[in-house]
Amino acid sequence: MQPLYLTLRLSSIVIIKHYQEEGQGSEVVQGVLLGLVVDDRLEITNCFPFPQHTEDDADFDEVQYQMEMMRSLRHVNIDHLHVGWYQSTYYGSFVSRALLDSQFSYQHAIEESVVLIYDPIKTAQGSLSLKAYRLTPKLMEICKEKDFTPEGLKKANIGFEHMFEEVPIVIKNSHLISVLMWELEDKSTVADKHELLNLSSSNHLEKSLQLLMDRVDDMSQDIVKYNTYSRNLSKQQQQKHQYLQRRQQENAQRQSRGEPPLPEEDITKMFKPPQPPPRMDTLLIAGQINNYCQNVKEFTSQNLGKLFMAEALQGHN
């Protein structure tokens, strides 16, 4: 498959509106992306949200809901082809096993599928944050084989940096939307425009670093589990080697006495190897740590630019 790049039409506005209506703090909102593939371009022309349902809606069928929505859009001559899904994120916290499993299901069924990540926190800082991701071919093969053991991941030579690939995005608005945005910009107050130069960043940076430390703690716990597994495996190998040496000595003594050797036993049943801890969760944690670091880097770079700009303005005054 040749590389894709994304063209968004109107969908970004619908995604933002969905979060503003139903998203609260760290609550995640999700929905379906619709569009079509044109050459090496994936055009996302429409979307619709997954409704929020509680425990009382036990009979709610998401698959049936999606089919009915796409059928209704087809009746009014709107692009109805399923090309992926979108999800909001809280301070960039989206690299998880749930996202991996969902994207694998989409991408396995529809090769061009993407997941669109919307970050409302970063958007509130003054720049629209929309990123599209796909699973890499290496990760798709591992998910198909479901071999997440340390040996399987080592054989595939995959690390956290080779799990997701970002797809470039181009946002295109209709002429009516562009006119509306110009009108809103004219009506906005001077104070609103100066929000982009706000130098206060302690809350955002503090929360990002706190989430980063939590993930580092999770990584430390996984490392402890893997080290315990390695020690247990090494100890068992020593016990197996000692057992085989004792059997050989006993058989040599029996042979010298003219006695038949002892019957061979299945060592694998006597020494069952310890269960290795799943390494995919560790890779996901490492990927999330890397994502937090990139967010902190981008945010501090922007603030440093604002500080230098403010310093230059003060020098002129």
Short mmCIF file of C-alpha atoms in Angstrom, two decimals:
data_model
loop_
_atom_site.label_atom_id
_atom_site.label_comp_id
_atom_site.label_asym_id
_atom_site.label_seq_id
_atom_site.Cartn_x
_atom_site.Cartn_y
_atom_site.Cartn_z
CA MET A 1 0.00 0.00 0.00
CA GLN A 2 1.35 3.45 -0.94
CA PRO A 3 1.61 6.19 1.72
CA LEU A 4 -1.54 8.15 2.57
CA TYR A 5 -2.18 11.71 3.54
CA LEU A 6 -5.45 13.00 4.95
CA THR A 7 -7.82 15.70 3.76
CA LEU A 8 -10.38 16.82 6.34
CA ARG A 9 -13.55 18.55 5.22
CA LEU A 10 -15.94 19.84 7.91
CA SER A 11 -15.21 16.78 10.12
CA SER A 12 -12.89 18.69 12.46
CA ILE A 13 -15.73 21.07 13.38
CA VAL A 14 -18.06 18.16 14.13
CA ILE A 15 -15.43 16.46 16.32
CA ILE A 16 -14.80 19.64 18.31
CA LYS A 17 -18.54 20.20 18.73
CA HIS A 18 -18.99 16.61 19.92
CA TYR A 19 -16.39 17.06 22.66
CA GLN A 20 -17.81 20.40 23.76
CA GLU A 21 -21.29 18.88 24.10
CA GLU A 22 -20.46 15.52 25.71
CA GLY A 23 -16.82 15.53 26.83
CA GLN A 24 -16.10 16.51 30.43
CA GLY A 25 -12.51 16.75 31.64
CA SER A 26 -10.79 13.41 31.08
CA GLU A 27 -13.90 11.74 29.63
CA VAL A 28 -13.22 10.38 26.14
CA VAL A 29 -15.59 10.86 23.21
CA GLN A 30 -15.42 8.69 20.10
CA GLY A 31 -17.04 8.51 16.70
CA VAL A 32 -16.88 7.13 13.16
CA LEU A 33 -15.06 8.73 10.22
CA LEU A 34 -16.61 8.57 6.77
CA GLY A 35 -15.12 9.41 3.40
CA LEU A 36 -13.39 7.90 0.39
CA VAL A 37 -9.93 7.05 -0.96
CA VAL A 38 -8.70 9.06 -3.96
CA ASP A 39 -5.29 7.92 -5.27
CA ASP A 40 -2.87 8.38 -2.33
CA ARG A 41 -5.27 10.67 -0.46
CA LEU A 42 -7.82 9.65 2.15
CA GLU A 43 -10.60 12.25 2.18
CA ILE A 44 -12.61 12.38 5.39
CA THR A 45 -15.77 14.22 4.44
CA ASN A 46 -18.12 13.39 7.30
CA CYS A 47 -18.36 11.76 10.70
CA PHE A 48 -20.86 10.94 13.41
CA PRO A 49 -20.39 10.38 17.15
CA PHE A 50 -20.94 7.30 19.25
CA PRO A 51 -23.75 8.17 21.67
CA GLN A 52 -22.95 8.21 25.37
CA HIS A 53 -24.78 5.32 27.05
CA THR A 54 -24.94 4.23 30.67
CA GLU A 55 -25.40 0.89 32.41
CA ASP A 56 -29.15 1.22 31.89
CA ASP A 57 -28.57 0.97 28.11
CA ALA A 58 -27.44 -2.64 28.26
CA ASP A 59 -29.34 -3.50 25.08
CA PHE A 60 -27.60 -0.80 23.02
CA ASP A 61 -25.92 -2.30 19.93
CA GLU A 62 -23.11 -0.09 18.59
CA VAL A 63 -22.72 -2.10 15.37
CA GLN A 64 -26.41 -1.80 14.59
CA TYR A 65 -26.29 1.93 15.38
CA GLN A 66 -23.39 2.43 12.94
CA MET A 67 -25.16 0.51 10.19
CA GLU A 68 -28.34 2.56 10.60
CA MET A 69 -26.40 5.84 10.56
CA MET A 70 -24.48 4.91 7.38
CA ARG A 71 -27.70 3.73 5.75
CA SER A 72 -29.37 7.05 6.55
CA LEU A 73 -26.41 9.02 5.15
CA ARG A 74 -26.49 6.96 1.97
CA HIS A 75 -30.17 7.84 1.48
CA VAL A 76 -29.35 11.57 1.48
CA ASN A 77 -26.38 11.09 -0.91
CA ILE A 78 -23.58 11.74 1.63
CA ASP A 79 -20.28 9.84 1.65
CA HIS A 80 -20.95 6.80 3.81
CA LEU A 81 -17.83 4.65 3.41
CA HIS A 82 -16.25 3.70 6.73
CA VAL A 83 -12.61 4.92 6.77
CA GLY A 84 -11.74 4.96 10.47
CA TRP A 85 -12.68 6.49 13.78
CA TYR A 86 -11.82 9.42 16.01
CA GLN A 87 -11.18 9.86 19.72
CA SER A 88 -10.49 12.73 22.07
CA THR A 89 -7.53 12.60 24.42
CA TYR A 90 -6.67 14.08 27.81
CA TYR A 91 -3.23 15.71 27.85
CA GLY A 92 -2.11 13.33 25.09
CA SER A 93 -3.07 10.13 26.95
CA PHE A 94 -4.21 7.90 24.11
CA VAL A 95 -1.56 5.18 23.63
CA SER A 96 -3.34 2.21 25.22
CA ARG A 97 -4.23 -1.42 24.58
CA ALA A 98 -7.85 -0.45 23.87
CA LEU A 99 -6.77 1.93 21.09
CA LEU A 100 -4.38 -0.70 19.70
CA ASP A 101 -7.08 -3.39 19.57
CA SER A 102 -9.67 -1.03 18.04
CA GLN A 103 -7.33 0.28 15.36
CA PHE A 104 -6.19 -3.25 14.50
CA SER A 105 -9.83 -4.29 13.99
CA TYR A 106 -10.48 -1.28 11.73
CA GLN A 107 -7.23 -1.58 9.78
CA HIS A 108 -7.56 -5.36 9.38
CA ALA A 109 -11.01 -4.91 7.85
CA ILE A 110 -10.27 -1.69 5.89
CA GLU A 111 -6.61 -1.21 5.02
CA GLU A 112 -6.77 2.59 4.70
CA SER A 113 -8.39 3.12 8.11
CA VAL A 114 -6.93 5.73 10.46
CA VAL A 115 -7.61 6.91 13.99
CA LEU A 116 -7.93 10.67 14.40
CA ILE A 117 -6.83 12.01 17.81
CA TYR A 118 -8.24 15.35 18.98
CA ASP A 119 -6.56 17.06 21.95
CA PRO A 120 -8.92 19.69 23.46
CA ILE A 121 -6.36 20.81 26.06
CA LYS A 122 -3.74 21.70 23.47
CA THR A 123 -6.40 23.23 21.22
CA ALA A 124 -7.45 25.54 24.08
CA GLN A 125 -3.85 26.83 24.16
CA GLY A 126 -4.33 28.41 20.76
CA SER A 127 -3.63 25.80 18.05
CA LEU A 128 -5.90 23.08 16.67
CA SER A 129 -4.49 19.70 17.68
CA LEU A 130 -5.58 16.92 15.33
CA LYS A 131 -3.30 13.98 14.52
CA ALA A 132 -3.96 10.85 12.48
CA TYR A 133 -2.28 7.51 13.18
CA ARG A 134 -2.10 4.04 11.70
CA LEU A 135 -0.49 0.81 12.88
CA THR A 136 2.79 0.02 11.18
CA PRO A 137 3.01 -3.12 8.98
CA LYS A 138 5.29 -4.76 11.58
CA LEU A 139 2.76 -4.25 14.36
CA MET A 140 -0.08 -5.46 12.14
CA GLU A 141 1.78 -8.75 11.58
CA ILE A 142 2.39 -9.20 15.32
CA CYS A 143 -1.28 -8.50 16.12
CA LYS A 144 -2.38 -11.01 13.49
CA GLU A 145 -0.13 -13.71 14.97
CA LYS A 146 -0.97 -12.59 18.55
CA ASP A 147 2.60 -13.35 19.59
CA PHE A 148 3.33 -10.76 22.29
CA THR A 149 6.01 -12.78 24.08
CA PRO A 150 9.48 -11.29 24.58
CA GLU A 151 10.88 -13.73 21.99
CA GLY A 152 8.17 -12.81 19.45
CA LEU A 153 8.71 -9.08 19.80
CA LYS A 154 12.47 -9.53 19.68
CA LYS A 155 12.19 -11.63 16.52
CA ALA A 156 10.01 -8.96 14.89
CA ASN A 157 12.57 -6.31 15.93
CA ILE A 158 9.87 -3.85 16.97
CA GLY A 159 10.12 -1.05 19.53
CA PHE A 160 7.73 1.60 20.76
CA GLU A 161 8.90 3.97 18.00
CA HIS A 162 7.82 1.43 15.33
CA MET A 163 4.26 0.88 16.58
CA PHE A 164 2.34 3.83 15.12
CA GLU A 165 2.92 5.90 12.02
CA GLU A 166 1.55 9.43 11.76
CA VAL A 167 -0.36 10.41 8.63
CA PRO A 168 -0.02 14.02 7.42
CA ILE A 169 -3.25 16.03 7.59
CA VAL A 170 -4.53 18.80 5.32
CA ILE A 171 -7.66 20.61 6.54
CA LYS A 172 -9.88 22.08 3.83
CA ASN A 173 -12.96 24.17 4.56
CA SER A 174 -15.80 25.09 2.24
CA HIS A 175 -16.12 28.71 1.16
CA LEU A 176 -19.09 29.20 3.51
CA ILE A 177 -17.07 27.96 6.48
CA SER A 178 -14.18 30.25 5.55
CA VAL A 179 -16.52 33.25 5.40
CA LEU A 180 -18.00 32.30 8.79
CA MET A 181 -14.52 32.09 10.33
CA TRP A 182 -13.63 35.54 8.98
CA GLU A 183 -16.80 36.98 10.48
CA LEU A 184 -16.09 35.35 13.85
CA GLU A 185 -12.54 36.71 13.79
CA ASP A 186 -13.86 40.24 13.17
CA LYS A 187 -16.31 39.90 16.06
CA SER A 188 -13.74 38.53 18.52
CA THR A 189 -12.45 40.95 21.14
CA VAL A 190 -8.85 42.12 21.43
CA ALA A 191 -8.50 40.25 24.75
CA ASP A 192 -9.37 36.95 23.08
CA LYS A 193 -6.71 37.46 20.43
CA HIS A 194 -4.08 38.17 23.08
CA GLU A 195 -4.76 34.82 24.76
CA LEU A 196 -2.26 33.28 22.34
CA LEU A 197 0.49 35.32 24.02
CA ASN A 198 -0.42 34.21 27.54
CA LEU A 199 2.78 33.24 29.34
CA SER A 200 1.18 31.28 32.18
CA SER A 201 1.91 27.59 31.66
CA SER A 202 2.35 26.12 35.12
CA ASN A 203 -0.96 24.21 35.22
CA HIS A 204 -0.53 22.54 31.84
CA LEU A 205 3.13 21.72 32.40
CA GLU A 206 2.50 20.43 35.93
CA LYS A 207 -0.28 18.10 34.78
CA SER A 208 1.80 16.77 31.88
CA LEU A 209 4.77 16.06 34.15
CA GLN A 210 2.51 14.37 36.70
CA LEU A 211 1.09 12.04 34.04
CA LEU A 212 4.62 11.39 32.80
CA MET A 213 5.78 10.39 36.30
CA ASP A 214 2.80 8.05 36.68
CA ARG A 215 3.75 6.28 33.46
CA VAL A 216 7.39 6.05 34.53
CA ASP A 217 6.21 4.35 37.74
CA ASP A 218 4.19 1.88 35.64
CA MET A 219 7.28 1.20 33.55
CA SER A 220 9.34 0.57 36.71
CA GLN A 221 6.77 -1.96 37.92
CA ASP A 222 6.87 -3.77 34.57
CA ILE A 223 10.68 -3.86 34.70
CA VAL A 224 10.51 -5.41 38.19
CA LYS A 225 8.09 -8.07 36.89
CA TYR A 226 10.36 -8.90 33.97
CA ASN A 227 13.46 -9.08 36.20
CA THR A 228 11.58 -11.45 38.54
CA TYR A 229 10.65 -13.62 35.57
CA SER A 230 14.27 -13.67 34.37
CA ARG A 231 15.54 -14.71 37.83
CA ASN A 232 12.94 -17.47 38.15
CA LEU A 233 13.78 -18.76 34.68
CA SER A 234 17.50 -18.78 35.42
CA LYS A 235 16.90 -20.56 38.72
CA GLN A 236 14.80 -23.20 37.02
CA GLN A 237 17.45 -23.76 34.36
CA GLN A 238 20.02 -24.39 37.11
CA GLN A 239 17.68 -26.86 38.85
CA LYS A 240 17.11 -28.68 35.56
CA HIS A 241 20.86 -28.88 34.91
CA GLN A 242 21.52 -30.21 38.43
CA TYR A 243 18.77 -32.82 38.03
CA LEU A 244 20.23 -34.05 34.72
CA GLN A 245 23.69 -34.33 36.29
CA ARG A 246 22.32 -36.38 39.20
CA ARG A 247 20.51 -38.72 36.80
CA GLN A 248 23.67 -39.24 34.77
CA GLN A 249 25.67 -40.06 37.93
CA GLU A 250 23.00 -42.49 39.16
CA ASN A 251 22.85 -44.21 35.76
CA ALA A 252 26.66 -44.50 35.68
CA GLN A 253 26.63 -46.11 39.14
CA ARG A 254 23.82 -48.51 38.16
CA GLN A 255 25.64 -49.43 34.97
CA SER A 256 28.81 -50.23 36.98
CA ARG A 257 26.75 -52.54 39.17
CA GLY A 258 25.22 -54.18 36.12
CA GLU A 259 21.78 -52.75 36.77
CA PRO A 260 19.55 -51.27 34.03
CA PRO A 261 19.48 -47.44 33.77
CA LEU A 262 16.63 -45.47 35.24
CA PRO A 263 13.70 -44.80 32.87
CA GLU A 264 13.77 -41.45 31.15
CA GLU A 265 11.27 -38.86 32.41
CA ASP A 266 9.70 -35.91 30.66
CA ILE A 267 11.66 -32.97 32.04
CA THR A 268 9.23 -30.42 30.60
CA LYS A 269 6.50 -31.80 32.87
CA MET A 270 8.74 -31.80 35.91
CA PHE A 271 10.06 -28.26 35.29
CA LYS A 272 7.31 -26.15 33.81
CA PRO A 273 8.80 -22.83 32.63
CA PRO A 274 7.42 -19.69 34.32
CA GLN A 275 4.91 -17.64 32.34
CA PRO A 276 6.63 -14.63 30.74
CA PRO A 277 4.98 -11.25 31.40
CA PRO A 278 3.28 -9.66 28.37
CA ARG A 279 5.68 -7.23 26.74
CA MET A 280 3.13 -5.40 24.58
CA ASP A 281 1.86 -3.44 27.59
CA THR A 282 5.43 -2.35 28.30
CA LEU A 283 5.84 -1.15 24.71
CA LEU A 284 2.59 0.81 24.97
CA ILE A 285 3.75 2.44 28.21
CA ALA A 286 7.05 3.37 26.55
CA GLY A 287 5.14 4.82 23.60
CA GLN A 288 2.96 6.88 25.94
CA ILE A 289 6.04 8.15 27.82
CA ASN A 290 7.56 9.20 24.50
CA ASN A 291 4.30 10.98 23.60
CA TYR A 292 4.28 12.88 26.91
CA CYS A 293 7.89 13.93 26.35
CA GLN A 294 7.06 15.22 22.87
CA ASN A 295 4.09 17.18 24.24
CA VAL A 296 6.22 18.77 26.96
CA LYS A 297 8.90 19.59 24.39
CA GLU A 298 6.42 21.25 22.02
CA PHE A 299 4.73 23.17 24.81
CA THR A 300 7.96 24.48 26.35
CA SER A 301 9.30 25.42 22.90
CA GLN A 302 6.22 27.54 22.24
CA ASN A 303 6.50 29.20 25.65
CA LEU A 304 10.18 29.97 25.15
CA GLY A 305 9.27 31.66 21.88
CA LYS A 306 6.64 33.75 23.69
CA LEU A 307 9.15 34.69 26.39
CA PHE A 308 11.71 35.87 23.83
CA MET A 309 8.98 37.81 22.03
CA ALA A 310 7.85 39.45 25.28
CA GLU A 311 11.45 40.31 26.16
CA ALA A 312 11.96 41.93 22.76
CA LEU A 313 8.76 43.95 23.10
CA GLN A 314 9.81 45.18 26.54
CA GLY A 315 13.19 46.21 25.15
CA HIS A 316 11.52 48.39 22.50
CA ASN A 317 9.33 50.02 25.14
#
